[in-house]
Coordinates of C-alpha atoms in Angstrom, one line a residue:
X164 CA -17.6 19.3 24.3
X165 CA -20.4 20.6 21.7
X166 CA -18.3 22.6 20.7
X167 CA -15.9 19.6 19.3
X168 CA -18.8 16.8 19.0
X169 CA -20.2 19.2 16.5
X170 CA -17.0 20.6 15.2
X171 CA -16.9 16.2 14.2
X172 CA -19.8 15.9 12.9
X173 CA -19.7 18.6 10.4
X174 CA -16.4 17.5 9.2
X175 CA -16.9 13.3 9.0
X176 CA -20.0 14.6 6.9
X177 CA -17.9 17.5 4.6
X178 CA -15.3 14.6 4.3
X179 CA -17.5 11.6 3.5
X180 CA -19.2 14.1 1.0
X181 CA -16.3 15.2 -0.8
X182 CA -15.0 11.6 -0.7
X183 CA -18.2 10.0 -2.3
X184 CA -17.8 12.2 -5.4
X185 CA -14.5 11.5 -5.8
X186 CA -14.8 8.1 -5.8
X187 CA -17.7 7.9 -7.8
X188 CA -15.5 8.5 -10.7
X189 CA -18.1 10.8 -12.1
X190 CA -17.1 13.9 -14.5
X191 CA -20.5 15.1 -14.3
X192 CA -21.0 15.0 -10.7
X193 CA -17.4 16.1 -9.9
X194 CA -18.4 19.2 -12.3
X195 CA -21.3 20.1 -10.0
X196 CA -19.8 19.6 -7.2
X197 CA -16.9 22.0 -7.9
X198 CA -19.3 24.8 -9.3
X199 CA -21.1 24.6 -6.0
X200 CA -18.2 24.4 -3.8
X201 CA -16.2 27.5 -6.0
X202 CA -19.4 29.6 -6.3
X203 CA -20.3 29.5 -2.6
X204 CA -16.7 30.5 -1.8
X205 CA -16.9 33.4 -4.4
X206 CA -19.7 34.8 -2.1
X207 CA -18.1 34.2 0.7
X208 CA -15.1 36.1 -0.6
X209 CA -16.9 39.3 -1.7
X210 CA -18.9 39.0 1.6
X211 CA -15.7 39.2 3.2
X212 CA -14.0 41.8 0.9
X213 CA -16.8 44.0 -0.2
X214 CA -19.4 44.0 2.7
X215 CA -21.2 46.8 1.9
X216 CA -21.8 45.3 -2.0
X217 CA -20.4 47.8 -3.1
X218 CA -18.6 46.2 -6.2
X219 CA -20.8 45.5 -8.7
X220 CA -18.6 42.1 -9.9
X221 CA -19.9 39.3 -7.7
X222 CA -22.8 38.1 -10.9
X223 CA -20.0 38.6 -13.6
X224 CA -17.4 36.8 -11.2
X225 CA -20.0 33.6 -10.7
X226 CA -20.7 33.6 -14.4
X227 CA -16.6 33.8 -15.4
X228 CA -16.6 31.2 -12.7
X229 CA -18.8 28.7 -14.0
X230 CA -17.1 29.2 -17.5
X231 CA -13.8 28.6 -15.7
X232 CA -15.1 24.9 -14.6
X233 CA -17.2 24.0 -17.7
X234 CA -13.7 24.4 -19.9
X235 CA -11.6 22.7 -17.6
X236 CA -14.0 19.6 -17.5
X237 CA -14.0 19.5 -21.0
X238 CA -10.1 19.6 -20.9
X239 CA -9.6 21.7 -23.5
X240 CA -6.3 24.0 -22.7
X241 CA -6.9 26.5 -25.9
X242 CA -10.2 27.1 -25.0
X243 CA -9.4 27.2 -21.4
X244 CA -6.6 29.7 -22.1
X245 CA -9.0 31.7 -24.7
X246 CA -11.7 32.2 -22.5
X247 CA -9.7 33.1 -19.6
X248 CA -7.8 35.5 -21.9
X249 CA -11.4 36.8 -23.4
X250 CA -12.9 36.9 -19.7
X251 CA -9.6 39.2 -18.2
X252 CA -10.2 41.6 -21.5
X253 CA -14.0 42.0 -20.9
X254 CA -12.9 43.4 -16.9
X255 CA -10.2 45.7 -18.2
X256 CA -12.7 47.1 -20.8
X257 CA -15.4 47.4 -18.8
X258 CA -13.3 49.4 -16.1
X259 CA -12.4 51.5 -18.9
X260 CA -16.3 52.3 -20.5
X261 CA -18.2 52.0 -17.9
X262 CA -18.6 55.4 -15.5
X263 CA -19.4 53.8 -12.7
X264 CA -16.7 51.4 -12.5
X265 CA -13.7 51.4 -10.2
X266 CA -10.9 50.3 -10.4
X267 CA -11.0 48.5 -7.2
X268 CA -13.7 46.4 -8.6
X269 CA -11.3 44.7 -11.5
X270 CA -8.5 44.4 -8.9
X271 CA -10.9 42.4 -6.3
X272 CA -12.4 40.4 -9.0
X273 CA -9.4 39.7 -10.5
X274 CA -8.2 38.4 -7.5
X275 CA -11.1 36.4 -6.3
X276 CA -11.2 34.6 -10.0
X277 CA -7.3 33.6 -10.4
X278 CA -7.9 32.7 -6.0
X279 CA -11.3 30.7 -6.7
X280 CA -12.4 30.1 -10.1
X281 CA -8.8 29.5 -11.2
X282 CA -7.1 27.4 -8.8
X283 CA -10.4 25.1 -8.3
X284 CA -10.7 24.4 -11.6
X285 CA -7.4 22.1 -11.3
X286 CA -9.8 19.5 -9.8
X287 CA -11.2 18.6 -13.5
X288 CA -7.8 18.8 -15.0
X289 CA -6.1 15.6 -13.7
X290 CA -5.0 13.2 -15.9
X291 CA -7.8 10.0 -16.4
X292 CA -5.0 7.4 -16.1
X293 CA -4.6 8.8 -12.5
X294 CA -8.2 8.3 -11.4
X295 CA -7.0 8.5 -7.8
X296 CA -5.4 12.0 -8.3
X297 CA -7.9 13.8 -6.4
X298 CA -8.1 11.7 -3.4
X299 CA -4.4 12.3 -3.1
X300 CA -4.8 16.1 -2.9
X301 CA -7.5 15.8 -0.2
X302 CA -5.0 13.1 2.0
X303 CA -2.1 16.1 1.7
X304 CA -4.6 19.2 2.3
X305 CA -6.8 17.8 5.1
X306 CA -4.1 15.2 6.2
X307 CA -1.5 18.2 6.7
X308 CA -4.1 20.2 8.3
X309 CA -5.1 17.8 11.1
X310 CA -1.3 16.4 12.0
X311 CA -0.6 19.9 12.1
X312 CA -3.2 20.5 14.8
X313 CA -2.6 17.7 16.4
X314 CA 1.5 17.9 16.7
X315 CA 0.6 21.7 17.4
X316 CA -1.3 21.0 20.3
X317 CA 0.4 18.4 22.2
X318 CA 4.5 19.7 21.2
X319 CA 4.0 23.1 19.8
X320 CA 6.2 25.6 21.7
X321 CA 8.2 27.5 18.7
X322 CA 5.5 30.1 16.7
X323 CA 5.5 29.9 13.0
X324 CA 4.8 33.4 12.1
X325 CA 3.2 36.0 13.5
X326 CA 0.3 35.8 11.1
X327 CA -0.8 33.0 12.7
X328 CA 0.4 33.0 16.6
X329 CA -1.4 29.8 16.8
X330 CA 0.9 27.7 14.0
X331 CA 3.9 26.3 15.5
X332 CA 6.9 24.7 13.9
X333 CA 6.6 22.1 15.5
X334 CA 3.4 21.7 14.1
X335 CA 4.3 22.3 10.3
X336 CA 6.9 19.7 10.4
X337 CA 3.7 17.0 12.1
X338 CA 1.4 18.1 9.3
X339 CA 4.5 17.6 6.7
X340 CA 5.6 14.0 8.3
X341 CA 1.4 13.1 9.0
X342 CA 0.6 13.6 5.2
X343 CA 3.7 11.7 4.0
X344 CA 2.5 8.6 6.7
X345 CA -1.3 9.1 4.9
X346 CA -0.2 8.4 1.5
X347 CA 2.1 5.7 1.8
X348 CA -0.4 4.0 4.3
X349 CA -3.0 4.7 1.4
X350 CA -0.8 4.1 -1.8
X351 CA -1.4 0.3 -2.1
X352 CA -5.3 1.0 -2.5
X353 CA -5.2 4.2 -4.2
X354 CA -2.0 5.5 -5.5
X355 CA 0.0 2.6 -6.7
X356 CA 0.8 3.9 -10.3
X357 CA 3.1 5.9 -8.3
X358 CA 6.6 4.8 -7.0
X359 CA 7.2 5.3 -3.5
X360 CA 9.8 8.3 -4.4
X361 CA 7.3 10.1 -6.4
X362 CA 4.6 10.1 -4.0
X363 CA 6.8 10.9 -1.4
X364 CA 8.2 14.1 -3.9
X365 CA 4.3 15.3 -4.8
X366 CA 3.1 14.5 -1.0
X367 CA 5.9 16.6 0.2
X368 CA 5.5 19.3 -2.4
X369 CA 1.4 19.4 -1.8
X370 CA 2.1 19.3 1.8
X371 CA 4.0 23.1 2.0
X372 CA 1.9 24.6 -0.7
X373 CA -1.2 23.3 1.3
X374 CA 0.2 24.9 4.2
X375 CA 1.1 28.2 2.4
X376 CA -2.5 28.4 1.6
X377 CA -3.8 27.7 5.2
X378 CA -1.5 30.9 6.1
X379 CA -2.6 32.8 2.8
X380 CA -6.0 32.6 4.4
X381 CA -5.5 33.3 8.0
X382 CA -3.2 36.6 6.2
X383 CA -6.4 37.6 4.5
X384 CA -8.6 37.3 7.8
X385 CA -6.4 39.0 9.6
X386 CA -6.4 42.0 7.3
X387 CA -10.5 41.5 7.4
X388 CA -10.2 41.5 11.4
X389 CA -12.3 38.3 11.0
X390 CA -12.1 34.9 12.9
X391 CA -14.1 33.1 9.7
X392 CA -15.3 33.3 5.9
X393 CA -18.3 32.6 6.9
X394 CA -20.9 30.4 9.1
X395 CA -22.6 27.8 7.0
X396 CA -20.4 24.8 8.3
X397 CA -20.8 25.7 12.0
X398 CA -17.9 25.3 14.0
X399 CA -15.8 25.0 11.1
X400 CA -17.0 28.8 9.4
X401 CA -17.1 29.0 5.9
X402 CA -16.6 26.7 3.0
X403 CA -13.4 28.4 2.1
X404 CA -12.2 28.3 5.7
X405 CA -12.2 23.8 5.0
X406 CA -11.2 24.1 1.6
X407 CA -8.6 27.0 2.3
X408 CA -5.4 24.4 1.9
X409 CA -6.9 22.8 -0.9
X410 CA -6.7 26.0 -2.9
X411 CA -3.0 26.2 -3.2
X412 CA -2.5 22.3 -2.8
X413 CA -4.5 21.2 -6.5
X414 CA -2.3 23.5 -8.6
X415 CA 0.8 22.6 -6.4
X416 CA 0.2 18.4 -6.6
X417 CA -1.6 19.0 -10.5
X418 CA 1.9 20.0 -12.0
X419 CA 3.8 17.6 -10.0
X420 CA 2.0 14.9 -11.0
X421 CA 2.1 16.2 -14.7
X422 CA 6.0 16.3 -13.9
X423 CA 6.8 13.1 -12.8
X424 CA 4.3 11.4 -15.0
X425 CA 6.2 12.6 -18.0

């Protein structure tokens, strides 16, 4: 019963968080919010990847990082595409010159900057006539991930994969079917610029990508032999094990949206 009271808590106070900054409208603030959110992620990545420290990446990965979130908040896609272009160069050459560099170090940051920096930086490319854009990916992430626990646990009997014994099919089709129900209940307050068949089209979408990152994860845990990123939310683990589905679900419901928009 703690166990869940605070499991609650935590969440109802992640979620009114995240909520209140989207809302708010606020580039700025959205900004600071994602810098903190993908930075503490990053070191709970390399935590998780590298935890002896040995890769010497983690203060070059937090810097490409910041620069990832600074261009895509000032929505610039040439400079967005230079500086990611002039940021992958600088790891291949410094791999190259410097004799204490491995390999493995430009391989894990590479993939803990196109995972993190990359994907999160979505967040500040919506478009501004779509104010609501945001709020839409958090109702298919979280909204997926809660009807899929909740259809899991009371008719779950078919597993999903085996890299997850816990995910059932049953479950996946809840979490698909919960999220759809959560946007259309929500898309006379928040997402009426889109037609009920688009919303159900990017809700849909969103919804299996969001679940394809949940699995991503709990593949990359499982290879760790670890039950969570990391401790700071308490019964929930890590910030990347709350904002896992999120990852994949921005790109995913960011060019859907760009899609139908056009």
């Amino acid at each position: 019963m703690k166990s869940f009271r605070e499991r609650f808590l935590v969440g109802a106070l992640l979620l009114l968080i995240t909520l209140g900054v989207i809302l708010s409208r606020s580039k700025v603030l959205l900004l600071f919010f994602m810098l903190l959110l993908s930075s503490l992620e990053i070191y709970e990545l390399f935590a998780c990847l590298d935890p002896d420290n040995k890769g010497r990446n983690r203060i070059i990965t937090l810097v490409g990082n910041a620069f990832f979130q600074i261009f895509a908040y000032l929505r610039l896609p040439e400079l967005l595409v230079a500086g990611s272009v002039a940021f992958f160069m600088f790891l291949f050459v410094l791999s190259v010159v410097h004799p204490y560099r491995e390999f493995e170090d430009l391989f894990l940051t590479l993939f803990v900057v196109i995972y993190i920096s990359f994907f999160s930086a979505f967040a500040l490319l919506f478009p501004a006539k779509m104010p609501n854009s945001l709020l839409l990916v958090i109702c298919v992430s979280w909204g997926t991930d809660t009807m899929a626990y909740l259809s899991g646990y009371f008719f779950g009997k078919t597993p999903l994969t085996a890299i997850s014994p816990k995910k059932t099919r049953e479950g996946a089709v809840g979490g698909l079917l919960g999220a759809l129900a959560l946007a259309l209940l929500f898309r006379p307050l928040f997402f009426s610029a889109l037609t009920v068949q688009q919303l159900v089209f990017i809700t849909a979408v969103g919804s299996v990508c969001s679940q394809l990152g949940d699995l991503f994860a709990s593949r990359l845990k499982r290879k760790m032999n670890i039950k969570d990123f990391g401790t700071l939310l308490k019964a929930h683990g890590g910030i990347m094990d709350r904002f896992d589905s999120v990852q994949f679900a921005l790109p995913a419901v960011w060019l859907m949206m760009r899609f139908v928009m056009k």
